[in-house]
mmCIF file of N, CA, C and O and ligand atoms in Angstrom:
data_model
loop_
_atom_site.group_PDB
_atom_site.id
_atom_site.type_symbol
_atom_site.label_atom_id
_atom_site.label_comp_id
_atom_site.label_asym_id
_atom_site.label_seq_id
_atom_site.Cartn_x
_atom_site.Cartn_y
_atom_site.Cartn_z
ATOM 1 N N MET A 1 0.843 -1.200 0.000
ATOM 2 C CA MET A 1 0.000 0.000 0.000
ATOM 3 C C MET A 1 0.878 1.250 0.000
ATOM 4 O O MET A 1 1.893 1.302 0.689
ATOM 5 N N LEU A 2 0.468 2.239 -0.751
ATOM 6 C CA LEU A 2 1.221 3.482 -0.797
ATOM 7 C C LEU A 2 1.136 4.216 0.545
ATOM 8 O O LEU A 2 0.084 4.243 1.173
ATOM 9 N N ALA A 3 2.254 4.830 0.940
ATOM 10 C CA ALA A 3 2.256 5.601 2.184
ATOM 11 C C ALA A 3 1.506 6.921 2.023
ATOM 12 O O ALA A 3 0.957 7.449 2.982
ATOM 13 N N LEU A 4 1.492 7.451 0.811
ATOM 14 C CA LEU A 4 0.907 8.779 0.545
ATOM 15 C C LEU A 4 1.599 9.841 1.406
ATOM 16 O O LEU A 4 0.990 10.433 2.300
ATOM 17 N N ARG A 5 2.861 10.062 1.125
ATOM 18 C CA ARG A 5 3.620 11.070 1.886
ATOM 19 C C ARG A 5 3.008 12.455 1.693
ATOM 20 O O ARG A 5 2.473 12.754 0.632
ATOM 21 N N PRO A 6 3.136 13.290 2.747
ATOM 22 C CA PRO A 6 2.379 14.543 2.762
ATOM 23 C C PRO A 6 3.032 15.735 2.076
ATOM 24 O O PRO A 6 2.447 16.824 2.079
ATOM 25 N N ASN A 7 4.242 15.561 1.522
ATOM 26 C CA ASN A 7 4.901 16.752 0.978
ATOM 27 C C ASN A 7 5.855 16.388 -0.162
ATOM 28 O O ASN A 7 6.227 15.222 -0.338
ATOM 29 N N CYS A 8 6.261 17.429 -0.891
ATOM 30 C CA CYS A 8 7.263 17.276 -1.941
ATOM 31 C C CYS A 8 8.652 17.236 -1.308
ATOM 32 O O CYS A 8 8.976 18.091 -0.486
ATOM 33 N N GLU A 9 9.472 16.248 -1.681
ATOM 34 C CA GLU A 9 10.822 16.125 -1.103
ATOM 35 C C GLU A 9 11.726 17.289 -1.492
ATOM 36 O O GLU A 9 12.724 17.544 -0.839
ATOM 37 N N CYS A 10 11.403 17.962 -2.572
ATOM 38 C CA CYS A 10 12.254 19.064 -3.036
ATOM 39 C C CYS A 10 11.880 20.391 -2.394
ATOM 40 O O CYS A 10 12.729 21.058 -1.826
ATOM 41 N N CYS A 11 10.619 20.779 -2.507
ATOM 42 C CA CYS A 11 10.232 22.138 -2.109
ATOM 43 C C CYS A 11 9.330 22.152 -0.884
ATOM 44 O O CYS A 11 8.908 23.220 -0.452
ATOM 45 N N ASP A 12 9.022 20.978 -0.330
ATOM 46 C CA ASP A 12 8.220 20.852 0.888
ATOM 47 C C ASP A 12 6.782 21.334 0.704
ATOM 48 O O ASP A 12 6.094 21.608 1.678
ATOM 49 N N LYS A 13 6.348 21.437 -0.519
ATOM 50 C CA LYS A 13 4.948 21.792 -0.770
ATOM 51 C C LYS A 13 4.028 20.685 -0.239
ATOM 52 O O LYS A 13 4.357 19.505 -0.352
ATOM 53 N N ASP A 14 2.898 21.074 0.325
ATOM 54 C CA ASP A 14 1.938 20.077 0.807
ATOM 55 C C ASP A 14 1.317 19.322 -0.366
ATOM 56 O O ASP A 14 0.892 19.926 -1.350
ATOM 57 N N LEU A 15 1.282 18.012 -0.230
ATOM 58 C CA LEU A 15 0.661 17.170 -1.255
ATOM 59 C C LEU A 15 -0.349 16.248 -0.581
ATOM 60 O O LEU A 15 -0.035 15.107 -0.245
ATOM 61 N N PRO A 16 -1.556 16.755 -0.341
ATOM 62 C CA PRO A 16 -2.576 15.933 0.322
ATOM 63 C C PRO A 16 -2.958 14.730 -0.538
ATOM 64 O O PRO A 16 -2.644 14.692 -1.734
ATOM 65 N N PRO A 17 -3.612 13.743 0.079
ATOM 66 C CA PRO A 17 -3.907 12.492 -0.644
ATOM 67 C C PRO A 17 -4.756 12.696 -1.895
ATOM 68 O O PRO A 17 -4.730 11.853 -2.790
ATOM 69 N N ASP A 18 -5.471 13.831 -1.978
ATOM 70 C CA ASP A 18 -6.283 14.063 -3.182
ATOM 71 C C ASP A 18 -5.605 15.018 -4.154
ATOM 72 O O ASP A 18 -6.213 15.511 -5.091
ATOM 73 N N SER A 19 -4.303 15.261 -3.941
ATOM 74 C CA SER A 19 -3.598 16.187 -4.826
ATOM 75 C C SER A 19 -3.341 15.554 -6.185
ATOM 76 O O SER A 19 -2.784 14.460 -6.286
ATOM 77 N N ALA A 20 -3.709 16.273 -7.235
ATOM 78 C CA ALA A 20 -3.417 15.810 -8.596
ATOM 79 C C ALA A 20 -1.991 16.158 -8.980
ATOM 80 O O ALA A 20 -1.521 15.809 -10.051
ATOM 81 N N GLU A 21 -1.288 16.867 -8.100
ATOM 82 C CA GLU A 21 0.062 17.329 -8.385
ATOM 83 C C GLU A 21 1.130 16.371 -7.898
ATOM 84 O O GLU A 21 2.306 16.535 -8.218
ATOM 85 N N ALA A 22 0.743 15.401 -7.059
ATOM 86 C CA ALA A 22 1.737 14.519 -6.450
ATOM 87 C C ALA A 22 2.248 13.504 -7.465
ATOM 88 O O ALA A 22 1.475 12.894 -8.201
ATOM 89 N N MET A 23 3.571 13.316 -7.486
ATOM 90 C CA MET A 23 4.161 12.311 -8.365
ATOM 91 C C MET A 23 5.150 11.466 -7.563
ATOM 92 O O MET A 23 5.801 11.964 -6.651
ATOM 93 N N ILE A 24 5.251 10.182 -7.914
ATOM 94 C CA ILE A 24 6.081 9.256 -7.138
ATOM 95 C C ILE A 24 6.931 8.378 -8.054
ATOM 96 O O ILE A 24 6.597 8.155 -9.209
ATOM 97 N N CYS A 25 8.036 7.841 -7.487
ATOM 98 C CA CYS A 25 8.812 6.815 -8.180
ATOM 99 C C CYS A 25 8.427 5.460 -7.597
ATOM 100 O O CYS A 25 7.556 5.358 -6.728
ATOM 101 N N SER A 26 9.100 4.400 -8.035
ATOM 102 C CA SER A 26 8.711 3.062 -7.576
ATOM 103 C C SER A 26 9.000 2.865 -6.098
ATOM 104 O O SER A 26 8.434 1.977 -5.462
ATOM 105 N N PHE A 27 9.897 3.669 -5.524
ATOM 106 C CA PHE A 27 10.182 3.601 -4.083
ATOM 107 C C PHE A 27 9.315 4.583 -3.306
ATOM 108 O O PHE A 27 9.471 4.753 -2.104
ATOM 109 N N GLU A 28 8.457 5.257 -4.037
ATOM 110 C CA GLU A 28 7.545 6.238 -3.469
ATOM 111 C C GLU A 28 8.252 7.486 -2.953
ATOM 112 O O GLU A 28 7.759 8.165 -2.041
ATOM 113 N N CYS A 29 9.406 7.812 -3.520
ATOM 114 C CA CYS A 29 9.919 9.163 -3.346
ATOM 115 C C CYS A 29 8.849 10.062 -3.963
ATOM 116 O O CYS A 29 8.317 9.748 -5.022
ATOM 117 N N THR A 30 8.520 11.158 -3.279
ATOM 118 C CA THR A 30 7.336 11.936 -3.637
ATOM 119 C C THR A 30 7.699 13.383 -3.950
ATOM 120 O O THR A 30 8.421 14.019 -3.183
ATOM 121 N N PHE A 31 7.196 13.867 -5.065
ATOM 122 C CA PHE A 31 7.507 15.226 -5.508
ATOM 123 C C PHE A 31 6.263 15.873 -6.093
ATOM 124 O O PHE A 31 5.331 15.188 -6.511
ATOM 125 N N CYS A 32 6.279 17.217 -6.148
ATOM 126 C CA CYS A 32 5.177 17.910 -6.808
ATOM 127 C C CYS A 32 5.451 17.976 -8.313
ATOM 128 O O CYS A 32 6.585 17.842 -8.767
ATOM 129 N N ARG A 33 4.395 18.200 -9.060
ATOM 130 C CA ARG A 33 4.517 18.192 -10.513
ATOM 131 C C ARG A 33 5.466 19.296 -11.011
ATOM 132 O O ARG A 33 6.206 19.105 -11.966
ATOM 133 N N THR A 34 5.437 20.434 -10.349
ATOM 134 C CA THR A 34 6.294 21.539 -10.780
ATOM 135 C C THR A 34 7.770 21.156 -10.675
ATOM 136 O O THR A 34 8.544 21.371 -11.606
ATOM 137 N N CYS A 35 8.158 20.567 -9.550
ATOM 138 C CA CYS A 35 9.556 20.151 -9.392
ATOM 139 C C CYS A 35 9.898 19.048 -10.395
ATOM 140 O O CYS A 35 10.987 19.046 -10.976
ATOM 141 N N VAL A 36 8.996 18.118 -10.607
ATOM 142 C CA VAL A 36 9.259 17.013 -11.543
ATOM 143 C C VAL A 36 9.496 17.554 -12.948
ATOM 144 O O VAL A 36 10.420 17.130 -13.650
ATOM 145 N N GLU A 37 8.676 18.529 -13.340
ATOM 146 C CA GLU A 37 8.785 19.018 -14.710
ATOM 147 C C GLU A 37 9.923 20.012 -14.888
ATOM 148 O O GLU A 37 10.644 19.978 -15.881
ATOM 149 N N GLU A 38 10.108 20.904 -13.898
ATOM 150 C CA GLU A 38 11.047 22.000 -14.112
ATOM 151 C C GLU A 38 12.439 21.725 -13.564
ATOM 152 O O GLU A 38 13.414 22.289 -14.036
ATOM 153 N N VAL A 39 12.536 20.870 -12.551
ATOM 154 C CA VAL A 39 13.829 20.632 -11.914
ATOM 155 C C VAL A 39 14.333 19.216 -12.172
ATOM 156 O O VAL A 39 15.491 18.999 -12.528
ATOM 157 N N LEU A 40 13.454 18.249 -12.021
ATOM 158 C CA LEU A 40 13.885 16.842 -12.086
ATOM 159 C C LEU A 40 13.751 16.233 -13.478
ATOM 160 O O LEU A 40 14.348 15.196 -13.767
ATOM 161 N N HIS A 41 12.962 16.864 -14.319
ATOM 162 C CA HIS A 41 12.744 16.376 -15.694
ATOM 163 C C HIS A 41 12.321 14.906 -15.720
ATOM 164 O O HIS A 41 12.822 14.109 -16.515
ATOM 165 N N GLY A 42 11.431 14.573 -14.801
ATOM 166 C CA GLY A 42 10.806 13.252 -14.831
ATOM 167 C C GLY A 42 11.625 12.123 -14.234
ATOM 168 O O GLY A 42 11.209 10.973 -14.281
ATOM 169 N N VAL A 43 12.793 12.434 -13.655
ATOM 170 C CA VAL A 43 13.649 11.378 -13.107
ATOM 171 C C VAL A 43 13.828 11.600 -11.611
ATOM 172 O O VAL A 43 14.184 12.695 -11.166
ATOM 173 N N CYS A 44 13.626 10.539 -10.827
ATOM 174 C CA CYS A 44 13.801 10.646 -9.386
ATOM 175 C C CYS A 44 15.271 10.884 -9.055
ATOM 176 O O CYS A 44 16.132 10.121 -9.483
ATOM 177 N N PRO A 45 15.575 11.926 -8.262
ATOM 178 C CA PRO A 45 16.973 12.240 -7.939
ATOM 179 C C PRO A 45 17.574 11.275 -6.919
ATOM 180 O O PRO A 45 18.778 11.234 -6.735
ATOM 181 N N ASN A 46 16.748 10.489 -6.262
ATOM 182 C CA ASN A 46 17.243 9.553 -5.245
ATOM 183 C C ASN A 46 17.627 8.211 -5.849
ATOM 184 O O ASN A 46 18.639 7.621 -5.473
ATOM 185 N N CYS A 47 16.811 7.718 -6.772
ATOM 186 C CA CYS A 47 17.038 6.362 -7.274
ATOM 187 C C CYS A 47 17.234 6.301 -8.781
ATOM 188 O O CYS A 47 17.593 5.250 -9.315
ATOM 189 N N GLY A 48 17.006 7.407 -9.472
ATOM 190 C CA GLY A 48 17.205 7.411 -10.910
ATOM 191 C C GLY A 48 16.051 6.836 -11.710
ATOM 192 O O GLY A 48 16.125 6.733 -12.930
ATOM 193 N N GLY A 49 14.989 6.451 -11.019
ATOM 194 C CA GLY A 49 13.831 5.882 -11.693
ATOM 195 C C GLY A 49 12.867 6.947 -12.197
ATOM 196 O O GLY A 49 12.991 8.121 -11.882
ATOM 197 N N GLY A 50 11.907 6.508 -12.963
ATOM 198 C CA GLY A 50 10.907 7.415 -13.510
ATOM 199 C C GLY A 50 9.875 7.814 -12.469
ATOM 200 O O GLY A 50 9.686 7.124 -11.471
ATOM 201 N N LEU A 51 9.247 8.946 -12.712
ATOM 202 C CA LEU A 51 8.211 9.443 -11.806
ATOM 203 C C LEU A 51 6.881 9.480 -12.537
ATOM 204 O O LEU A 51 6.805 9.924 -13.683
ATOM 205 N N VAL A 52 5.850 9.005 -11.855
ATOM 206 C CA VAL A 52 4.514 8.995 -12.446
ATOM 207 C C VAL A 52 3.526 9.627 -11.471
ATOM 208 O O VAL A 52 3.804 9.747 -10.275
ATOM 209 N N ALA A 53 2.368 10.019 -11.977
ATOM 210 C CA ALA A 53 1.339 10.627 -11.135
ATOM 211 C C ALA A 53 0.913 9.638 -10.059
ATOM 212 O O ALA A 53 0.713 8.454 -10.322
ATOM 213 N N ARG A 54 0.802 10.120 -8.821
ATOM 214 C CA ARG A 54 0.372 9.261 -7.720
ATOM 215 C C ARG A 54 -1.144 9.057 -7.794
ATOM 216 O O ARG A 54 -1.878 10.035 -7.929
ATOM 217 N N PRO A 55 -1.590 7.831 -7.692
ATOM 218 C CA PRO A 55 -3.035 7.612 -7.709
ATOM 219 C C PRO A 55 -3.689 8.261 -6.496
ATOM 220 O O PRO A 55 -3.085 8.343 -5.425
ATOM 221 N N ILE A 56 -4.907 8.727 -6.689
ATOM 222 C CA ILE A 56 -5.639 9.355 -5.589
ATOM 223 C C ILE A 56 -6.456 8.308 -4.849
ATOM 224 O O ILE A 56 -7.227 7.562 -5.457
ATOM 225 N N ARG A 57 -6.215 8.198 -3.534
ATOM 226 C CA ARG A 57 -6.985 7.248 -2.727
ATOM 227 C C ARG A 57 -8.380 7.838 -2.488
ATOM 228 O O ARG A 57 -8.489 8.980 -2.046
ATOM 229 N N PRO A 58 -9.415 7.068 -2.745
ATOM 230 C CA PRO A 58 -10.762 7.606 -2.552
ATOM 231 C C PRO A 58 -10.964 8.097 -1.120
ATOM 232 O O PRO A 58 -10.506 7.459 -0.165
ATOM 233 N N ALA A 59 -11.628 9.227 -0.978
ATOM 234 C CA ALA A 59 -11.799 9.860 0.331
ATOM 235 C C ALA A 59 -12.398 8.898 1.355
ATOM 236 O O ALA A 59 -12.025 8.908 2.524
ATOM 237 N N GLY A 60 -13.292 8.036 0.924
ATOM 238 C CA GLY A 60 -13.941 7.106 1.836
ATOM 239 C C GLY A 60 -13.007 6.055 2.409
ATOM 240 O O GLY A 60 -13.338 5.382 3.388
ATOM 241 N N LYS A 61 -11.830 5.888 1.798
ATOM 242 C CA LYS A 61 -10.863 4.889 2.279
ATOM 243 C C LYS A 61 -9.814 5.487 3.209
ATOM 244 O O LYS A 61 -9.031 4.773 3.828
ATOM 245 N N LEU A 62 -9.796 6.806 3.323
ATOM 246 C CA LEU A 62 -8.717 7.452 4.070
ATOM 247 C C LEU A 62 -8.833 7.237 5.571
ATOM 248 O O LEU A 62 -7.837 7.298 6.283
ATOM 249 N N LYS A 63 -10.021 6.998 6.055
ATOM 250 C CA LYS A 63 -10.181 6.786 7.488
ATOM 251 C C LYS A 63 -9.572 5.433 7.882
ATOM 252 O O LYS A 63 -8.827 5.330 8.853
ATOM 253 N N ALA A 64 -9.866 4.415 7.112
ATOM 254 C CA ALA A 64 -9.328 3.085 7.410
ATOM 255 C C ALA A 64 -7.865 2.969 6.978
ATOM 256 O O ALA A 64 -7.106 2.212 7.574
ATOM 257 N N TYR A 65 -7.485 3.724 5.944
ATOM 258 C CA TYR A 65 -6.122 3.644 5.402
ATOM 259 C C TYR A 65 -5.559 5.059 5.302
ATOM 260 O O TYR A 65 -5.453 5.626 4.218
ATOM 261 N N PRO A 66 -5.219 5.646 6.442
ATOM 262 C CA PRO A 66 -4.826 7.064 6.439
ATOM 263 C C PRO A 66 -3.467 7.279 5.777
ATOM 264 O O PRO A 66 -2.616 6.383 5.781
ATOM 265 N N PRO A 67 -3.274 8.478 5.223
ATOM 266 C CA PRO A 67 -1.997 8.801 4.589
ATOM 267 C C PRO A 67 -0.899 9.005 5.626
ATOM 268 O O PRO A 67 -1.161 9.310 6.785
ATOM 269 N N SER A 68 0.344 8.844 5.198
ATOM 270 C CA SER A 68 1.493 9.107 6.060
ATOM 271 C C SER A 68 1.508 10.558 6.498
ATOM 272 O O SER A 68 1.099 11.447 5.757
ATOM 273 N N THR A 69 1.965 10.807 7.728
ATOM 274 C CA THR A 69 2.143 12.187 8.185
ATOM 275 C C THR A 69 3.622 12.522 8.313
ATOM 276 O O THR A 69 3.986 13.590 8.774
ATOM 277 N N GLU A 70 4.479 11.582 7.939
ATOM 278 C CA GLU A 70 5.914 11.791 8.101
ATOM 279 C C GLU A 70 6.483 12.531 6.899
ATOM 280 O O GLU A 70 6.524 12.006 5.785
ATOM 281 N N ARG A 71 6.891 13.771 7.131
ATOM 282 C CA ARG A 71 7.412 14.597 6.032
ATOM 283 C C ARG A 71 8.842 14.168 5.710
ATOM 284 O O ARG A 71 9.674 14.034 6.597
ATOM 285 N N VAL A 72 9.105 13.945 4.442
ATOM 286 C CA VAL A 72 10.440 13.578 3.985
ATOM 287 C C VAL A 72 10.964 14.721 3.131
ATOM 288 O O VAL A 72 10.289 15.171 2.211
ATOM 289 N N LEU A 73 12.144 15.214 3.476
ATOM 290 C CA LEU A 73 12.762 16.287 2.688
ATOM 291 C C LEU A 73 14.141 15.827 2.246
ATOM 292 O O LEU A 73 14.897 15.241 3.026
ATOM 293 N N LYS A 74 14.456 16.067 0.996
ATOM 294 C CA LYS A 74 15.749 15.645 0.483
ATOM 295 C C LYS A 74 16.838 16.566 1.019
ATOM 296 O O LYS A 74 16.754 17.788 0.903
ATOM 297 N N ALA A 75 17.873 15.973 1.641
ATOM 298 C CA ALA A 75 18.968 16.767 2.195
ATOM 299 C C ALA A 75 19.634 17.572 1.091
ATOM 300 O O ALA A 75 19.988 17.031 0.047
ATOM 301 N N GLY A 76 19.767 18.860 1.309
ATOM 302 C CA GLY A 76 20.414 19.699 0.315
ATOM 303 C C GLY A 76 19.500 20.141 -0.800
ATOM 304 O O GLY A 76 19.919 20.869 -1.695
ATOM 305 N N GLY A 77 18.245 19.717 -0.763
ATOM 306 C CA GLY A 77 17.294 20.118 -1.783
ATOM 307 C C GLY A 77 17.558 19.461 -3.126
ATOM 308 O O GLY A 77 18.377 18.549 -3.236
ATOM 309 N N CYS A 78 16.850 19.894 -4.141
ATOM 310 C CA CYS A 78 16.959 19.306 -5.470
ATOM 311 C C CYS A 78 17.397 20.382 -6.442
ATOM 312 O O CYS A 78 16.570 21.095 -6.964
ATOM 313 N N SER A 79 18.669 20.521 -6.664
ATOM 314 C CA SER A 79 19.087 21.491 -7.674
ATOM 315 C C SER A 79 19.273 20.758 -8.993
ATOM 316 O O SER A 79 19.629 19.585 -9.018
ATOM 317 N N ALA A 80 19.000 21.471 -10.038
ATOM 318 C CA ALA A 80 19.073 20.852 -11.370
ATOM 319 C C ALA A 80 20.517 20.537 -11.739
ATOM 320 O O ALA A 80 21.439 21.171 -11.254
HETATM 321 ZN ZN1 ZN B 1 8.154 20.451 -5.244
HETATM 322 ZN ZN1 ZN B 2 13.127 7.324 -6.141
#
């Protein structure tokens, strides 16, 4: 199950579980669409894998399967 991390690892922008902006790699490194497009160019800076749009968990499932509250920030940020 996806953790649904609450923020972008690059810019710390909030990415709630219903955000259409959240993008993830296969390890679930999580970034916002702006960073993916303008800084990362579609490649995860941690693992080198591709980034795809994170699926949105239906609101009715969030109570039983709540999103992660642990904010992950990439040390040193994400410079191009
Ligand atoms: Zn970002
Ligand atoms: Zn990754």
